[in-house]
């Protein structure tokens, strides 16, 4: 079974600075998808960024980018120019490209942004 | 396109009562997921459907929980009888599985409080 580990329960960043959130996963599959979701206090799950395992290029969405290291099974999220609105809980998630298509989440990390 | 629509957004009920949560997935999506989120256990997958057929219900906590998907545009999650430990945010999510797809989109959640 696949597992997703987010070992840091909390992080803090100064506004306008850069922060990196860590995530590792365990799988025996070669084809899969990785995601970062943001959950603000409203509790809505918002997709931040997605990475296909077969792509070597790291995904980027505006101020958000990932460092995908397939061999190391690592998938970190970098937030540049942090804004107050980035304060939220962030979840790393894994989804198989195969028949078992459920989304497996890490426990999440709470990010606070200091003004 | 409208997103995943869940109802009710908030519900407070007394222990022993039946609770029904409803979900309308994004049109055209062939996967539907029910997740539960609590402080203690994080995000748990309860059950998911593919083309209206339940694929994996191993996350359903006990016989008090049941889920149905009578058609492609509607699903219910029922708890009968409800207990205080069922208090949580319940998310419905959907996706269209394609070569370039696989992103799972979440509804805003149903906040359930059982007193």
Tab-separated table of C-alpha atoms in Angstrom:
chain	number	residue	atom	x	y	z
A	1	UNK	CA	0.000	0.000	0.000
A	2	UNK	CA	1.110	3.503	-0.704
A	3	UNK	CA	1.938	5.839	2.146
A	4	UNK	CA	2.551	9.564	2.238
A	5	UNK	CA	4.596	11.154	4.996
A	6	UNK	CA	4.716	14.771	6.000
A	7	UNK	CA	7.045	14.835	8.954
A	8	UNK	CA	6.789	18.525	9.829
A	9	UNK	CA	3.486	19.318	11.552
A	10	UNK	CA	4.020	23.076	11.513
A	11	UNK	CA	6.095	25.681	9.739
A	12	UNK	CA	6.295	29.431	9.769
A	13	UNK	CA	7.521	31.892	7.176
A	14	UNK	CA	7.977	35.634	7.019
A	15	UNK	CA	5.835	37.422	4.480
A	16	UNK	CA	7.619	37.785	1.109
A	17	UNK	CA	10.084	35.025	1.989
A	18	UNK	CA	10.322	31.529	0.560
A	19	UNK	CA	9.340	28.346	2.341
A	20	UNK	CA	9.637	24.681	1.419
A	21	UNK	CA	7.238	22.020	2.661
A	22	UNK	CA	8.505	18.456	2.639
A	23	UNK	CA	6.766	15.267	1.596
A	24	UNK	CA	7.949	11.730	1.026
A	25	UNK	CA	6.008	8.754	-0.201
A	26	UNK	CA	6.383	5.054	-0.545
A	27	UNK	CA	5.214	3.078	-3.544
A	28	UNK	CA	6.243	0.200	-5.739
A	29	UNK	CA	4.533	1.667	-8.773
A	30	UNK	CA	6.264	3.518	-11.555
A	31	UNK	CA	3.339	5.545	-12.841
A	32	UNK	CA	1.429	7.804	-10.505
A	33	UNK	CA	0.425	11.369	-9.725
A	34	UNK	CA	1.365	13.611	-6.836
A	35	UNK	CA	-0.557	16.592	-5.566
A	36	UNK	CA	-0.390	19.407	-3.076
A	37	UNK	CA	-3.698	20.608	-1.694
A	38	UNK	CA	-4.259	23.716	0.394
A	39	UNK	CA	-6.886	23.816	3.114
A	40	UNK	CA	-7.583	27.289	4.538
A	41	UNK	CA	-9.693	27.767	7.679
A	42	UNK	CA	-12.839	27.446	5.564
A	43	UNK	CA	-11.805	23.771	5.239
A	44	UNK	CA	-12.232	23.702	1.468
A	45	UNK	CA	-9.619	21.540	-0.256
A	46	UNK	CA	-7.974	23.544	-3.015
A	47	UNK	CA	-5.617	22.003	-5.535
A	48	UNK	CA	-2.311	23.864	-5.558
A	49	UNK	CA	-0.187	21.877	-7.953
A	50	UNK	CA	0.058	18.490	-9.638
A	51	UNK	CA	2.975	16.403	-10.849
A	52	UNK	CA	2.929	13.402	-13.169
A	53	UNK	CA	5.545	10.845	-12.229
A	54	UNK	CA	6.546	10.223	-15.839
A	55	UNK	CA	7.510	13.870	-16.276
A	56	UNK	CA	11.015	14.808	-15.225
A	57	UNK	CA	10.286	18.502	-15.321
A	58	UNK	CA	9.106	19.951	-12.030
A	59	UNK	CA	5.642	21.462	-12.066
A	60	UNK	CA	5.217	25.187	-11.502
A	61	UNK	CA	2.119	27.288	-10.863
A	62	UNK	CA	2.935	30.962	-10.372
A	63	UNK	CA	4.577	31.268	-6.931
A	64	UNK	CA	4.280	27.544	-6.272
A	65	UNK	CA	6.750	24.993	-7.538
A	66	UNK	CA	7.748	21.467	-6.641
A	67	UNK	CA	10.991	19.597	-6.336
A	68	UNK	CA	10.159	16.096	-7.512
A	69	UNK	CA	12.847	13.501	-6.860
A	70	UNK	CA	11.439	10.220	-8.132
A	71	UNK	CA	14.310	8.003	-7.075
A	72	UNK	CA	14.249	9.438	-3.576
A	73	UNK	CA	10.424	9.410	-3.530
A	74	UNK	CA	10.400	13.000	-2.440
A	75	UNK	CA	7.952	15.720	-3.449
A	76	UNK	CA	8.458	19.078	-1.774
A	77	UNK	CA	6.499	22.263	-2.330
A	78	UNK	CA	8.201	25.620	-2.558
A	79	UNK	CA	6.213	28.773	-1.997
A	80	UNK	CA	7.968	31.924	-3.142
A	81	UNK	CA	7.115	35.463	-2.085
A	82	UNK	CA	4.864	34.149	0.682
A	83	UNK	CA	1.645	36.031	1.248
A	84	UNK	CA	-0.663	36.208	4.241
A	85	UNK	CA	-3.274	34.330	2.235
A	86	UNK	CA	-0.921	31.366	1.963
A	87	UNK	CA	-1.496	30.582	5.631
A	88	UNK	CA	-3.303	27.255	5.659
A	89	UNK	CA	-2.883	23.568	6.086
A	90	UNK	CA	-1.120	21.879	3.184
A	91	UNK	CA	-1.590	18.249	2.267
A	92	UNK	CA	0.598	16.141	0.052
A	93	UNK	CA	-1.267	13.377	-1.774
A	94	UNK	CA	-0.582	10.394	-4.007
A	95	UNK	CA	-2.753	8.796	-6.635
A	96	UNK	CA	-1.944	5.708	-8.610
A	97	UNK	CA	-2.285	5.787	-12.379
A	98	UNK	CA	-3.313	2.160	-12.184
A	99	UNK	CA	-6.501	0.415	-11.188
A	100	UNK	CA	-6.439	1.439	-7.531
A	101	UNK	CA	-7.243	5.052	-8.021
A	102	UNK	CA	-7.853	6.425	-4.571
A	103	UNK	CA	-6.073	9.520	-3.292
A	104	UNK	CA	-3.843	8.903	-0.287
A	105	UNK	CA	-3.044	11.905	1.887
A	106	UNK	CA	-0.280	12.794	4.273
A	107	UNK	CA	-1.210	14.166	7.683
A	108	UNK	CA	-0.716	17.740	6.563
A	109	UNK	CA	1.397	20.658	7.654
A	110	UNK	CA	0.134	23.911	9.107
A	111	UNK	CA	1.818	26.910	7.553
A	112	UNK	CA	1.663	30.280	9.249
A	113	UNK	CA	2.810	33.505	7.591
A	114	UNK	CA	4.221	36.285	9.756
A	115	UNK	CA	3.517	39.838	8.612
B	1	UNK	CA	-18.558	24.150	-14.872
B	2	UNK	CA	-20.024	23.911	-11.398
B	3	UNK	CA	-17.823	22.207	-8.863
B	4	UNK	CA	-18.695	19.320	-6.587
B	5	UNK	CA	-21.817	20.277	-4.684
B	6	UNK	CA	-22.469	18.987	-1.195
B	7	UNK	CA	-25.402	19.412	1.114
B	8	UNK	CA	-26.007	20.226	3.843
B	9	UNK	CA	-23.038	22.464	4.560
B	10	UNK	CA	-23.641	22.255	8.280
B	11	UNK	CA	-25.723	19.883	10.324
B	12	UNK	CA	-26.205	19.507	14.038
B	13	UNK	CA	-28.096	16.437	15.115
B	14	UNK	CA	-28.783	14.454	18.231
B	15	UNK	CA	-27.199	11.141	18.939
B	16	UNK	CA	-29.233	8.312	17.518
B	17	UNK	CA	-30.683	10.290	14.646
B	18	UNK	CA	-30.186	9.397	11.009
B	19	UNK	CA	-27.953	11.688	8.992
B	20	UNK	CA	-27.888	11.850	5.196
B	21	UNK	CA	-25.188	13.743	3.362
B	22	UNK	CA	-25.603	14.433	-0.331
B	23	UNK	CA	-23.223	14.993	-3.179
B	24	UNK	CA	-23.454	16.005	-6.816
B	25	UNK	CA	-20.174	15.340	-8.629
B	26	UNK	CA	-18.822	17.381	-11.496
B	27	UNK	CA	-20.629	16.465	-14.688
B	28	UNK	CA	-18.758	13.852	-16.696
B	29	UNK	CA	-16.644	12.627	-13.825
B	30	UNK	CA	-16.598	8.870	-13.396
B	31	UNK	CA	-15.030	8.591	-9.941
B	32	UNK	CA	-16.648	9.721	-6.718
B	33	UNK	CA	-15.026	9.666	-3.293
B	34	UNK	CA	-16.238	10.201	0.249
B	35	UNK	CA	-13.629	11.379	2.763
B	36	UNK	CA	-13.910	12.200	6.434
B	37	UNK	CA	-11.668	14.657	8.245
B	38	UNK	CA	-11.139	14.815	11.996
B	39	UNK	CA	-8.394	16.316	14.125
B	40	UNK	CA	-7.417	12.938	15.478
B	41	UNK	CA	-7.388	10.873	12.288
B	42	UNK	CA	-6.828	13.436	9.570
B	43	UNK	CA	-8.298	12.729	6.134
B	44	UNK	CA	-9.698	9.246	5.750
B	45	UNK	CA	-11.109	7.713	2.603
B	46	UNK	CA	-14.422	6.096	3.449
B	47	UNK	CA	-15.523	4.745	0.087
B	48	UNK	CA	-15.179	5.404	-3.586
B	49	UNK	CA	-17.189	4.630	-6.686
B	50	UNK	CA	-16.294	4.171	-10.314
B	51	UNK	CA	-19.129	4.489	-12.810
B	52	UNK	CA	-21.603	4.334	-9.911
B	53	UNK	CA	-20.203	1.038	-8.626
B	54	UNK	CA	-18.554	0.909	-5.191
B	55	UNK	CA	-14.931	-0.086	-5.648
B	56	UNK	CA	-13.493	0.077	-2.163
B	57	UNK	CA	-15.512	0.517	1.016
B	58	UNK	CA	-12.842	-0.710	3.389
B	59	UNK	CA	-12.685	2.708	5.014
B	60	UNK	CA	-16.303	2.710	6.109
B	61	UNK	CA	-15.997	2.604	9.879
B	62	UNK	CA	-18.863	0.286	10.679
B	63	UNK	CA	-22.293	-0.879	9.639
B	64	UNK	CA	-23.852	2.373	10.746
B	65	UNK	CA	-22.362	3.956	7.635
B	66	UNK	CA	-23.689	3.321	4.162
B	67	UNK	CA	-23.170	5.003	0.808
B	68	UNK	CA	-25.039	4.813	-2.447
B	69	UNK	CA	-24.662	6.178	-5.926
B	70	UNK	CA	-27.908	5.561	-7.797
B	71	UNK	CA	-26.776	7.505	-10.850
B	72	UNK	CA	-23.811	9.414	-12.228
B	73	UNK	CA	-24.926	12.729	-10.778
B	74	UNK	CA	-25.850	11.869	-7.214
B	75	UNK	CA	-24.487	10.095	-4.174
B	76	UNK	CA	-25.468	9.845	-0.527
B	77	UNK	CA	-23.621	8.964	2.635
B	78	UNK	CA	-25.893	7.867	5.437
B	79	UNK	CA	-25.158	7.393	9.123
B	80	UNK	CA	-27.760	5.533	11.151
B	81	UNK	CA	-27.749	5.818	14.106
B	82	UNK	CA	-25.360	8.719	14.513
B	83	UNK	CA	-22.954	8.986	17.449
B	84	UNK	CA	-20.925	11.905	18.832
B	85	UNK	CA	-17.705	10.350	17.504
B	86	UNK	CA	-19.093	10.752	13.977
B	87	UNK	CA	-18.666	14.512	14.302
B	88	UNK	CA	-16.364	15.521	11.472
B	89	UNK	CA	-16.157	17.262	8.137
B	90	UNK	CA	-17.269	14.958	5.353
B	91	UNK	CA	-15.946	15.656	1.897
B	92	UNK	CA	-17.223	14.430	-1.399
B	93	UNK	CA	-14.826	14.550	-4.325
B	94	UNK	CA	-14.877	13.531	-7.963
B	95	UNK	CA	-12.535	13.025	-10.860
B	96	UNK	CA	-12.399	11.989	-14.465
B	97	UNK	CA	-9.765	9.409	-15.007
B	98	UNK	CA	-7.951	9.992	-18.221
B	99	UNK	CA	-4.403	9.902	-19.405
B	100	UNK	CA	-3.939	13.554	-18.656
B	101	UNK	CA	-6.471	13.766	-15.880
B	102	UNK	CA	-6.582	12.209	-12.459
B	103	UNK	CA	-6.975	15.395	-10.482
B	104	UNK	CA	-9.553	14.948	-7.753
B	105	UNK	CA	-11.801	17.923	-7.062
B	106	UNK	CA	-13.398	18.411	-3.682
B	107	UNK	CA	-16.666	19.844	-2.541
B	108	UNK	CA	-16.772	22.379	0.263
B	109	UNK	CA	-17.536	19.706	2.836
B	110	UNK	CA	-20.414	18.934	5.163
B	111	UNK	CA	-19.720	19.845	8.775
B	112	UNK	CA	-21.483	17.324	10.982
B	113	UNK	CA	-21.896	17.750	14.725
B	114	UNK	CA	-23.589	14.998	16.704
B	115	UNK	CA	-24.559	15.999	20.229
